[in-house]
Tab-separated table of C-alpha atoms in Angstrom:
chain	number	residue	atom	x	y	z
Q	18	UNK	CA	-0.076	-0.048	-0.242
Q	19	UNK	CA	1.164	3.446	-1.100
Q	20	UNK	CA	-1.022	5.676	1.673
Q	21	UNK	CA	-3.881	4.753	3.341
Q	22	UNK	CA	-6.957	6.629	4.381
Q	23	UNK	CA	-7.617	6.464	8.423
Q	24	UNK	CA	-11.830	7.068	8.803
Q	25	UNK	CA	-12.844	9.529	10.809
Q	26	UNK	CA	-16.846	10.513	12.452
Q	27	UNK	CA	-17.129	13.346	10.246
Q	28	UNK	CA	-15.588	16.153	8.207
Q	29	UNK	CA	-15.360	18.060	11.026
Q	30	UNK	CA	-12.904	15.299	13.124
Q	31	UNK	CA	-11.118	14.529	9.709
Q	32	UNK	CA	-10.235	18.160	9.398
Q	33	UNK	CA	-9.384	18.521	13.394
Q	34	UNK	CA	-7.019	14.831	12.588
Q	35	UNK	CA	-5.253	16.303	9.733
Q	36	UNK	CA	-4.506	19.765	11.536
Q	37	UNK	CA	-3.317	17.513	14.424
Q	38	UNK	CA	-0.728	15.135	12.283
Q	39	UNK	CA	0.053	18.749	10.055
Q	40	UNK	CA	1.172	20.182	13.381
Q	41	UNK	CA	2.891	17.241	14.238
Q	42	UNK	CA	4.979	17.377	10.982
Q	43	UNK	CA	3.144	14.443	9.133
Q	44	UNK	CA	1.668	15.471	5.848
Q	45	UNK	CA	-2.123	14.584	5.338
Q	46	UNK	CA	-5.207	15.666	4.270
Q	47	UNK	CA	-8.634	15.343	4.488
Q	48	UNK	CA	-10.093	13.353	1.778
Q	49	UNK	CA	-13.767	11.498	0.925
Q	50	UNK	CA	-13.602	7.847	1.237
Q	51	UNK	CA	-14.494	5.206	-1.964
Q	52	UNK	CA	-18.368	4.159	-1.365
Q	53	UNK	CA	-17.659	0.425	-1.669
Q	54	UNK	CA	-15.415	0.706	1.604
Q	55	UNK	CA	-17.431	2.590	3.455
Q	56	UNK	CA	-20.652	1.713	5.883
Q	57	UNK	CA	-22.569	4.380	5.974
Q	58	UNK	CA	-22.105	6.372	2.486
Q	59	UNK	CA	-20.100	9.673	2.124
Q	60	UNK	CA	-17.579	9.166	5.187
Q	61	UNK	CA	-14.379	11.104	5.498
Q	62	UNK	CA	-10.998	10.438	6.606
Q	63	UNK	CA	-7.470	11.823	6.585
Q	64	UNK	CA	-5.273	10.355	4.121
Q	65	UNK	CA	-1.454	9.723	4.965
Q	66	UNK	CA	1.488	7.888	3.398
Q	67	UNK	CA	2.342	4.181	4.390
Q	68	UNK	CA	5.332	4.853	6.429
Q	69	UNK	CA	3.262	7.788	8.587
Q	70	UNK	CA	0.232	4.969	9.459
Q	71	UNK	CA	0.882	4.000	13.061
Q	72	UNK	CA	2.287	7.186	13.887
Q	73	UNK	CA	-0.681	8.918	12.889
Q	74	UNK	CA	-3.141	6.476	14.249
Q	75	UNK	CA	-1.426	7.508	17.595
Q	76	UNK	CA	-1.248	11.072	17.243
Q	77	UNK	CA	-5.060	11.309	16.199
Q	78	UNK	CA	-6.114	8.878	19.573
Q	79	UNK	CA	-3.915	11.122	21.440
Q	80	UNK	CA	-5.798	14.252	20.642
Q	81	UNK	CA	-8.520	12.589	21.737
Q	82	UNK	CA	-10.512	11.662	18.167
Q	83	UNK	CA	-11.785	8.293	17.594
Q	84	UNK	CA	-10.661	6.239	14.411
Q	85	UNK	CA	-12.686	4.298	12.460
Q	86	UNK	CA	-11.753	2.070	9.463
Q	87	UNK	CA	-8.143	2.247	7.810
Q	88	UNK	CA	-8.138	1.774	3.984
Q	89	UNK	CA	-5.493	1.131	2.014
Q	90	UNK	CA	-4.690	2.713	-0.830
Q	91	UNK	CA	-2.491	0.595	-3.673
Q	92	UNK	CA	-0.217	2.401	-6.474
Q	93	UNK	CA	-3.032	2.089	-8.791
Q	94	UNK	CA	-5.836	3.909	-6.286
Q	95	UNK	CA	-7.656	0.711	-5.424
Q	96	UNK	CA	-8.932	0.737	-1.752
Q	97	UNK	CA	-9.234	-1.984	0.559
Q	98	UNK	CA	-10.317	-2.799	3.767
Q	99	UNK	CA	-7.297	-3.421	6.186
Q	100	UNK	CA	-8.717	-2.753	9.743
Q	101	UNK	CA	-12.147	-2.593	11.120
J	21	UNK	CA	-25.644	58.539	7.029
J	22	UNK	CA	-24.942	58.211	11.233
J	23	UNK	CA	-26.437	54.250	11.779
J	24	UNK	CA	-27.151	53.734	15.312
J	25	UNK	CA	-29.488	50.413	14.771
J	26	UNK	CA	-26.692	47.619	14.814
J	27	UNK	CA	-28.805	46.003	17.289
J	28	UNK	CA	-30.726	44.738	14.103
J	29	UNK	CA	-28.300	44.858	11.526
J	30	UNK	CA	-24.727	45.820	11.902
J	31	UNK	CA	-24.093	47.874	8.593
J	32	UNK	CA	-20.405	48.816	9.180
J	33	UNK	CA	-18.232	45.591	9.176
J	34	UNK	CA	-14.777	45.509	9.135
J	35	UNK	CA	-13.184	45.990	5.810
J	36	UNK	CA	-11.920	41.954	5.513
J	37	UNK	CA	-15.499	40.954	6.002
J	38	UNK	CA	-16.523	42.090	2.172
J	39	UNK	CA	-13.099	40.717	0.488
J	40	UNK	CA	-13.807	37.181	2.404
J	41	UNK	CA	-17.391	37.144	0.720
J	42	UNK	CA	-16.440	38.104	-2.722
J	43	UNK	CA	-13.475	35.393	-2.177
J	44	UNK	CA	-15.310	32.617	-0.747
J	45	UNK	CA	-18.140	33.480	-3.907
J	46	UNK	CA	-15.874	33.106	-6.405
J	47	UNK	CA	-13.860	30.188	-5.353
J	48	UNK	CA	-15.739	28.060	-2.757
J	49	UNK	CA	-18.394	25.413	-3.283
J	50	UNK	CA	-19.836	23.417	-0.982
J	51	UNK	CA	-18.396	21.389	2.301
J	52	UNK	CA	-18.472	17.899	2.388
J	53	UNK	CA	-19.857	17.741	-1.058
J	54	UNK	CA	-16.817	16.662	-2.832
J	55	UNK	CA	-12.686	16.318	-3.030
J	56	UNK	CA	-11.810	18.713	-5.204
J	57	UNK	CA	-10.475	21.844	-4.611
J	58	UNK	CA	-13.319	24.436	-4.264
J	59	UNK	CA	-15.325	21.970	-2.064
J	60	UNK	CA	-12.063	21.448	0.150
J	61	UNK	CA	-11.718	24.874	0.120
J	62	UNK	CA	-15.160	25.720	1.203
J	63	UNK	CA	-14.805	22.980	3.818
J	64	UNK	CA	-11.622	24.415	4.945
J	65	UNK	CA	-13.081	27.886	5.669
J	66	UNK	CA	-15.976	26.224	7.756
J	67	UNK	CA	-13.581	24.414	9.629
J	68	UNK	CA	-11.288	27.632	10.336
J	69	UNK	CA	-14.538	29.531	11.117
J	70	UNK	CA	-15.576	27.235	13.674
J	71	UNK	CA	-12.439	27.017	15.166
J	72	UNK	CA	-12.346	30.877	15.510
J	73	UNK	CA	-16.045	31.273	17.159
J	74	UNK	CA	-15.017	28.306	19.662
J	75	UNK	CA	-12.009	30.611	20.652
J	76	UNK	CA	-14.200	33.517	20.801
J	77	UNK	CA	-16.762	31.738	23.089
J	78	UNK	CA	-14.394	29.082	24.934
J	79	UNK	CA	-16.178	26.076	23.109
J	80	UNK	CA	-13.844	23.072	23.636
J	81	UNK	CA	-14.426	21.163	20.401
J	82	UNK	CA	-15.288	23.055	16.991
J	83	UNK	CA	-17.794	20.396	16.101
J	84	UNK	CA	-20.098	22.035	18.635
J	85	UNK	CA	-20.449	24.838	16.985
J	86	UNK	CA	-23.048	24.705	14.397
J	87	UNK	CA	-23.834	27.120	11.595
J	88	UNK	CA	-27.670	28.783	11.202
J	89	UNK	CA	-29.078	30.876	9.847
J	90	UNK	CA	-29.838	33.910	11.968
J	91	UNK	CA	-30.150	33.647	15.949
J	92	UNK	CA	-34.115	32.508	15.642
J	93	UNK	CA	-32.978	29.356	13.503
J	94	UNK	CA	-30.309	28.263	16.098
J	95	UNK	CA	-33.507	29.142	18.973
J	96	UNK	CA	-36.053	27.168	16.941
J	97	UNK	CA	-33.027	24.291	17.442
J	98	UNK	CA	-32.670	24.788	21.148
J	99	UNK	CA	-36.455	25.605	22.019
J	100	UNK	CA	-37.607	22.113	20.111
J	101	UNK	CA	-34.997	20.016	21.640
J	102	UNK	CA	-35.546	20.823	25.542
J	103	UNK	CA	-39.598	21.521	25.283
J	104	UNK	CA	-42.289	19.867	24.256
J	105	UNK	CA	-46.324	20.215	24.411
J	106	UNK	CA	-47.469	21.168	27.811
J	107	UNK	CA	-43.981	21.486	28.961
J	108	UNK	CA	-43.486	24.587	31.742
J	109	UNK	CA	-40.889	26.750	30.441
J	110	UNK	CA	-39.287	29.735	32.543
J	111	UNK	CA	-38.114	32.889	30.443
J	112	UNK	CA	-36.817	36.308	31.485
J	113	UNK	CA	-39.705	39.064	30.879
J	114	UNK	CA	-37.513	40.576	28.130
J	115	UNK	CA	-37.570	37.520	25.251
J	116	UNK	CA	-38.010	38.209	21.782
J	117	UNK	CA	-40.447	36.938	19.783
J	118	UNK	CA	-37.758	34.821	18.390
J	119	UNK	CA	-38.118	32.760	22.225
J	120	UNK	CA	-41.602	33.121	22.805
J	121	UNK	CA	-42.994	32.389	19.447
J	122	UNK	CA	-41.202	28.935	19.103
J	123	UNK	CA	-42.190	28.507	22.502
J	124	UNK	CA	-45.908	28.870	21.797
J	125	UNK	CA	-45.422	26.775	18.642
J	126	UNK	CA	-44.301	23.550	20.280
J	127	UNK	CA	-47.408	23.974	22.773
J	128	UNK	CA	-45.301	25.032	25.938
J	129	UNK	CA	-46.412	27.356	28.801
J	130	UNK	CA	-44.324	30.682	29.092
J	131	UNK	CA	-43.809	31.494	32.801
J	132	UNK	CA	-42.182	34.701	32.247
J	133	UNK	CA	-40.145	36.641	35.159
J	134	UNK	CA	-41.861	39.925	34.773
J	135	UNK	CA	-39.164	42.465	37.366
J	136	UNK	CA	-38.459	45.833	36.698
J	137	UNK	CA	-35.967	47.234	34.406
J	138	UNK	CA	-32.267	47.136	35.226
J	139	UNK	CA	-33.196	45.279	38.783
J	140	UNK	CA	-30.948	42.298	38.871
J	141	UNK	CA	-31.582	41.241	42.207
J	142	UNK	CA	-35.295	41.271	41.671
J	143	UNK	CA	-35.124	38.809	38.714
J	144	UNK	CA	-32.439	36.668	40.287
J	145	UNK	CA	-35.201	36.358	42.931
J	146	UNK	CA	-38.330	35.467	41.230
J	147	UNK	CA	-36.214	33.218	38.648
J	148	UNK	CA	-35.333	31.434	41.405
J	149	UNK	CA	-38.375	30.692	43.116
J	150	UNK	CA	-40.029	29.919	39.465
J	151	UNK	CA	-37.577	27.525	38.334
J	152	UNK	CA	-38.461	24.171	40.462
J	153	UNK	CA	-41.568	24.345	38.473
J	154	UNK	CA	-40.291	24.486	35.322
J	155	UNK	CA	-39.147	22.009	32.718
J	156	UNK	CA	-36.196	24.226	31.398
J	157	UNK	CA	-35.403	27.915	30.753
J	158	UNK	CA	-35.164	30.503	28.284
J	159	UNK	CA	-33.189	33.792	28.953
J	160	UNK	CA	-31.838	36.246	26.766
J	161	UNK	CA	-28.366	37.699	27.672
J	162	UNK	CA	-29.162	41.063	26.651
J	163	UNK	CA	-33.017	42.899	25.917
J	164	UNK	CA	-33.050	44.207	22.797
J	165	UNK	CA	-34.883	46.841	24.111
J	166	UNK	CA	-33.245	48.485	26.670
J	167	UNK	CA	-30.310	46.889	26.706
J	168	UNK	CA	-30.287	45.095	30.145
J	169	UNK	CA	-27.675	42.676	30.781
J	170	UNK	CA	-29.111	39.819	32.551
J	171	UNK	CA	-27.255	37.576	34.997
J	172	UNK	CA	-26.798	34.671	33.178
J	173	UNK	CA	-23.963	33.362	34.867
J	174	UNK	CA	-26.356	33.256	38.221
J	175	UNK	CA	-28.748	31.894	35.745
J	176	UNK	CA	-26.907	29.314	34.366
J	177	UNK	CA	-25.396	28.155	37.736
J	178	UNK	CA	-29.541	27.814	39.155
J	179	UNK	CA	-30.299	25.804	36.020
J	180	UNK	CA	-27.200	23.283	36.269
J	181	UNK	CA	-27.895	22.778	40.064
J	182	UNK	CA	-31.286	22.251	39.649
J	183	UNK	CA	-30.694	20.024	36.517
J	184	UNK	CA	-33.075	22.310	34.172
J	185	UNK	CA	-31.482	22.639	30.551
J	186	UNK	CA	-30.777	26.167	29.514
J	187	UNK	CA	-30.645	28.024	26.607
J	188	UNK	CA	-29.167	31.189	26.081
J	189	UNK	CA	-30.014	34.345	23.562
J	190	UNK	CA	-26.997	35.550	22.839
J	191	UNK	CA	-28.254	38.074	19.902
J	192	UNK	CA	-27.635	40.911	21.436
J	193	UNK	CA	-24.334	40.172	23.655
J	194	UNK	CA	-22.013	38.054	20.990
J	195	UNK	CA	-19.181	39.565	19.828
J	196	UNK	CA	-19.615	43.026	22.679
J	197	UNK	CA	-19.552	40.852	26.158
J	198	UNK	CA	-17.689	37.488	27.404
J	199	UNK	CA	-19.574	34.632	26.917
J	200	UNK	CA	-17.584	31.773	28.143
J	201	UNK	CA	-20.088	28.295	26.774
J	202	UNK	CA	-18.010	25.921	28.880
J	203	UNK	CA	-18.281	27.637	32.098
J	204	UNK	CA	-21.475	28.442	31.811
J	205	UNK	CA	-23.122	25.053	31.068
J	206	UNK	CA	-25.881	26.323	29.026
J	207	UNK	CA	-27.515	23.649	26.607
J	208	UNK	CA	-27.296	26.067	23.992
J	209	UNK	CA	-26.383	29.369	22.930
J	210	UNK	CA	-27.918	31.256	19.612
J	211	UNK	CA	-26.218	33.821	17.989
J	212	UNK	CA	-27.060	35.949	14.653
J	213	UNK	CA	-23.737	36.440	12.619
J	214	UNK	CA	-24.847	39.419	11.565
J	215	UNK	CA	-24.791	42.092	14.449
J	216	UNK	CA	-21.958	41.870	17.007
J	217	UNK	CA	-20.018	39.171	15.074
J	218	UNK	CA	-19.879	41.654	12.268
J	219	UNK	CA	-20.789	38.902	9.781
J	220	UNK	CA	-22.791	39.323	6.703
J	221	UNK	CA	-27.028	38.631	7.105
J	222	UNK	CA	-28.155	34.974	6.538
J	223	UNK	CA	-25.788	33.663	9.129
J	224	UNK	CA	-25.716	32.155	12.620
J	225	UNK	CA	-24.366	29.944	15.162
J	226	UNK	CA	-25.669	28.016	17.504
J	227	UNK	CA	-23.439	26.659	20.685
J	228	UNK	CA	-24.462	23.349	21.845
J	229	UNK	CA	-23.777	20.455	23.668
J	230	UNK	CA	-24.526	17.033	22.377
J	231	UNK	CA	-28.239	16.341	22.253
J	232	UNK	CA	-30.143	18.446	20.186
J	233	UNK	CA	-32.855	17.480	17.743
J	234	UNK	CA	-32.758	18.761	14.300
J	235	UNK	CA	-34.706	21.228	13.029
J	236	UNK	CA	-34.497	20.614	9.147
J	237	UNK	CA	-33.646	16.945	7.546
J	238	UNK	CA	-31.928	16.539	4.496
J	239	UNK	CA	-28.665	16.004	2.771
J	240	UNK	CA	-25.553	16.849	5.073
J	241	UNK	CA	-22.443	15.165	3.003
J	242	UNK	CA	-22.148	12.342	5.629
J	243	UNK	CA	-23.463	9.432	6.259
J	244	UNK	CA	-25.450	9.471	3.367
J	245	UNK	CA	-26.827	5.598	3.364
J	246	UNK	CA	-28.181	6.458	6.749
J	247	UNK	CA	-31.755	7.622	6.370
J	248	UNK	CA	-31.827	9.512	9.337
J	249	UNK	CA	-29.585	12.511	9.826
J	250	UNK	CA	-25.944	12.023	11.632
J	251	UNK	CA	-25.977	11.286	15.063
J	252	UNK	CA	-22.705	13.841	15.776
J	253	UNK	CA	-22.068	17.044	15.397
J	254	UNK	CA	-22.378	19.418	13.379
J	255	UNK	CA	-23.845	17.425	10.685
J	256	UNK	CA	-27.050	16.487	12.634
J	257	UNK	CA	-28.423	20.043	12.761
J	258	UNK	CA	-26.541	21.223	9.544
J	259	UNK	CA	-28.834	20.122	6.878
J	260	UNK	CA	-28.829	21.644	3.162
J	261	UNK	CA	-25.887	23.350	1.301
J	262	UNK	CA	-24.313	26.242	3.656
J	263	UNK	CA	-24.132	29.347	3.008
J	264	UNK	CA	-20.502	29.803	2.691
J	265	UNK	CA	-20.028	33.476	1.526
J	266	UNK	CA	-22.111	34.446	4.819
J	267	UNK	CA	-19.500	31.875	6.890
J	268	UNK	CA	-16.336	33.650	5.041
J	269	UNK	CA	-17.892	37.013	6.066
J	270	UNK	CA	-19.035	35.757	9.364
J	271	UNK	CA	-15.142	34.456	9.861
J	272	UNK	CA	-13.347	37.725	8.956
J	273	UNK	CA	-15.941	39.605	11.749
J	274	UNK	CA	-14.798	37.070	14.056
J	275	UNK	CA	-10.957	37.801	13.308
J	276	UNK	CA	-12.051	41.250	13.860
J	277	UNK	CA	-13.062	41.016	16.826
J	278	UNK	CA	-10.719	38.355	18.222
J	279	UNK	CA	-8.251	41.328	17.352
J	280	UNK	CA	-9.692	43.703	18.936
J	281	UNK	CA	-11.196	41.951	21.630
J	282	UNK	CA	-14.748	41.838	23.363
J	283	UNK	CA	-13.565	44.190	26.221
J	284	UNK	CA	-12.438	46.971	23.992
J	285	UNK	CA	-15.829	46.811	22.088
J	286	UNK	CA	-17.704	47.080	25.150
J	287	UNK	CA	-15.972	49.445	26.634
J	288	UNK	CA	-16.075	51.985	23.539
J	289	UNK	CA	-19.954	50.655	23.254
J	290	UNK	CA	-20.159	52.004	26.952
J	291	UNK	CA	-18.698	55.425	26.583
J	292	UNK	CA	-20.637	55.964	23.452
J	293	UNK	CA	-23.604	55.621	25.720
J	294	UNK	CA	-22.901	57.405	28.742
J	295	UNK	CA	-22.168	60.367	26.061
J	296	UNK	CA	-25.649	60.130	24.079
J	297	UNK	CA	-27.628	59.356	27.539
J	298	UNK	CA	-25.902	62.494	28.924
J	299	UNK	CA	-26.857	64.926	25.982
J	300	UNK	CA	-30.387	63.392	25.988
J	301	UNK	CA	-30.918	64.360	29.431
J	302	UNK	CA	-31.485	67.975	28.353
J	303	UNK	CA	-34.151	67.060	25.331
J	304	UNK	CA	-37.810	67.922	27.280
J	305	UNK	CA	-40.479	65.366	28.034
J	306	UNK	CA	-38.203	62.316	26.838
J	307	UNK	CA	-38.476	59.441	28.674
J	308	UNK	CA	-35.053	57.864	29.159
J	309	UNK	CA	-34.280	54.154	29.891
J	310	UNK	CA	-30.974	54.500	31.139
J	311	UNK	CA	-29.322	53.028	34.332
J	312	UNK	CA	-25.999	54.465	34.201
J	313	UNK	CA	-24.850	51.185	35.685
J	314	UNK	CA	-22.241	49.620	32.522
J	315	UNK	CA	-22.678	46.314	34.557
J	316	UNK	CA	-26.436	46.169	33.686
J	317	UNK	CA	-26.923	48.046	30.268
J	318	UNK	CA	-24.917	47.030	27.293
J	319	UNK	CA	-24.877	49.449	24.177
J	320	UNK	CA	-28.381	50.203	23.569
J	321	UNK	CA	-30.542	53.082	24.559
J	322	UNK	CA	-34.217	53.414	24.493
J	323	UNK	CA	-36.495	56.675	25.119
J	324	UNK	CA	-39.924	57.441	24.648
J	325	UNK	CA	-40.932	60.963	23.988
J	326	UNK	CA	-43.649	62.416	25.423
J	327	UNK	CA	-46.701	64.172	23.201
J	328	UNK	CA	-44.867	62.910	19.971
J	329	UNK	CA	-44.792	59.233	18.801
J	330	UNK	CA	-41.331	57.558	18.496
J	331	UNK	CA	-42.434	56.668	14.802
J	332	UNK	CA	-42.583	60.681	13.751
J	333	UNK	CA	-39.506	61.253	16.446
J	334	UNK	CA	-37.901	58.312	14.289
J	335	UNK	CA	-39.234	59.398	11.147
J	336	UNK	CA	-37.877	62.884	11.685
J	337	UNK	CA	-34.373	61.632	12.499
J	338	UNK	CA	-34.415	59.760	9.445
J	339	UNK	CA	-34.862	63.045	7.243
J	340	UNK	CA	-31.534	64.445	8.633
J	341	UNK	CA	-29.633	61.152	8.341
J	342	UNK	CA	-29.889	59.561	11.627
J	343	UNK	CA	-30.619	55.654	11.651
J	344	UNK	CA	-32.680	54.208	14.492
J	345	UNK	CA	-35.291	52.078	15.323
J	346	UNK	CA	-38.893	52.411	16.331
J	347	UNK	CA	-41.470	50.180	17.460
J	348	UNK	CA	-41.759	47.279	19.512
J	349	UNK	CA	-38.465	45.938	18.360
J	350	UNK	CA	-40.055	42.040	18.251
J	351	UNK	CA	-40.232	41.982	21.670
J	352	UNK	CA	-43.782	42.686	23.393
J	353	UNK	CA	-43.046	40.710	26.095
J	354	UNK	CA	-40.288	43.118	27.062
J	355	UNK	CA	-42.143	46.144	26.720
J	356	UNK	CA	-44.928	44.252	28.905
J	357	UNK	CA	-42.224	44.073	31.701
J	358	UNK	CA	-40.890	47.260	31.179
J	359	UNK	CA	-44.541	48.899	30.735
J	360	UNK	CA	-44.369	50.751	27.509
J	361	UNK	CA	-46.044	48.357	25.328
J	362	UNK	CA	-48.998	50.780	24.349
J	363	UNK	CA	-46.382	53.471	22.463
J	364	UNK	CA	-43.099	51.210	21.871
J	365	UNK	CA	-39.532	53.089	22.427
J	366	UNK	CA	-37.084	54.483	19.888
J	367	UNK	CA	-33.969	52.666	20.121
J	368	UNK	CA	-30.450	53.985	19.264
J	369	UNK	CA	-27.844	51.074	19.305
J	370	UNK	CA	-24.259	51.116	19.016
J	371	UNK	CA	-21.411	49.753	17.224
J	372	UNK	CA	-17.305	49.278	17.224
J	373	UNK	CA	-17.607	51.710	14.315
J	374	UNK	CA	-19.758	54.690	15.302
J	375	UNK	CA	-17.486	57.506	16.783
J	376	UNK	CA	-18.349	59.942	19.747
J	377	UNK	CA	-18.960	62.438	17.306
J	378	UNK	CA	-22.035	60.790	15.515
J	379	UNK	CA	-23.638	60.001	18.848
J	380	UNK	CA	-23.391	63.527	19.904
J	381	UNK	CA	-24.942	64.480	16.533
J	382	UNK	CA	-27.854	62.220	17.286
J	383	UNK	CA	-28.466	63.352	20.719
J	384	UNK	CA	-28.403	66.690	19.524
J	385	UNK	CA	-30.874	65.831	16.452
J	386	UNK	CA	-33.502	64.225	19.299
J	387	UNK	CA	-33.378	67.560	21.760
J	388	UNK	CA	-33.791	69.948	18.649
J	389	UNK	CA	-36.530	68.324	17.229
J	390	UNK	CA	-38.276	67.652	21.207
J	391	UNK	CA	-37.498	71.441	21.732
J	392	UNK	CA	-38.966	72.438	17.983
J	393	UNK	CA	-41.789	69.948	17.657
């Protein structure tokens, strides 16, 4: 996987998560997850590079934000749920 | 024009408000409706505006800052969340129709605390006496008619102690008085964006805890497969397309307030109130609603001329380019409480952009008109 999307509860949570990661020096962007891997449709998350995934999850949880599914994106942009 | 009607709508805005509105109109789409640059720019703008409002009002998290279209919209959400048919709801005797009409619409029984104008002690005593019989309370922070500052901190303390939900109408205080949402512990604080927050018309803010019933149902850009509104804020209460241009302008207004500080704005308006009231003391046959205590009156000054309709006085001032408001100001309950419901009042209300010269000229014009009716 090249990138991961850490799913968040809402767009606002995803924006807060992105800010927290940027403040910690991790490149992150708020993104809408592909419909086929979302449970409820139209969900947002924060997209990070593969190498930053574990640290990003820790940072997001440390600022008190819950995390949802982890979705992997391969080099062709295909999405796969890697963690519930 | 000398504009003294900021209690209705602030007309003079910080320069950045216009720029922000135009920029948003030219470059921003809708938040949560896509991942393209224009949608994300709108999402970012809404988010930073929420953050700025959370900072100004000490809201723990930006998601507890909900955008509405005005204070009335927010009050309708709040009132429908805390009251239903047959519930007794305690209100101050200085509420606006934006509180009393929604309460009536949901079938609640309104219990009004009607105590003398500017008498904080009498108000608190009566509020405490009536609270146990009521399910919830709604209290304005500042009377839009008289500028009477209600003791919302004590009201909130009583409601917390009694376990009663509290809604605060901050329509006249947001941007002028200090409001500590977390410290107050109120369930909802509603406010417009176009008055003291110096944003455009069509904007409003509802600060809320987690329990709230939606007023509008529709698309939220989130959880689209679920046919209920999302169970998380702010999405739960923000159905439909946001007023992004308005929110961008509101953000610019809030940034101005954060830079200048509410204490500086309040002090400026207090000085204008004192100056205006002092000059109006020379007006013959004018009943002035001025208490002389800045802790109990904000930058709103009502008056009632004898022997002349306040509408006539207002029209004469308008002919001289002085903008004021006359009548009941959509708050008949406040006039009933103060004993002015038959004739209403003429109201001058000040903004951070009014000058001492403007206020002196307006007061002198009132004196001159009343001396030469």
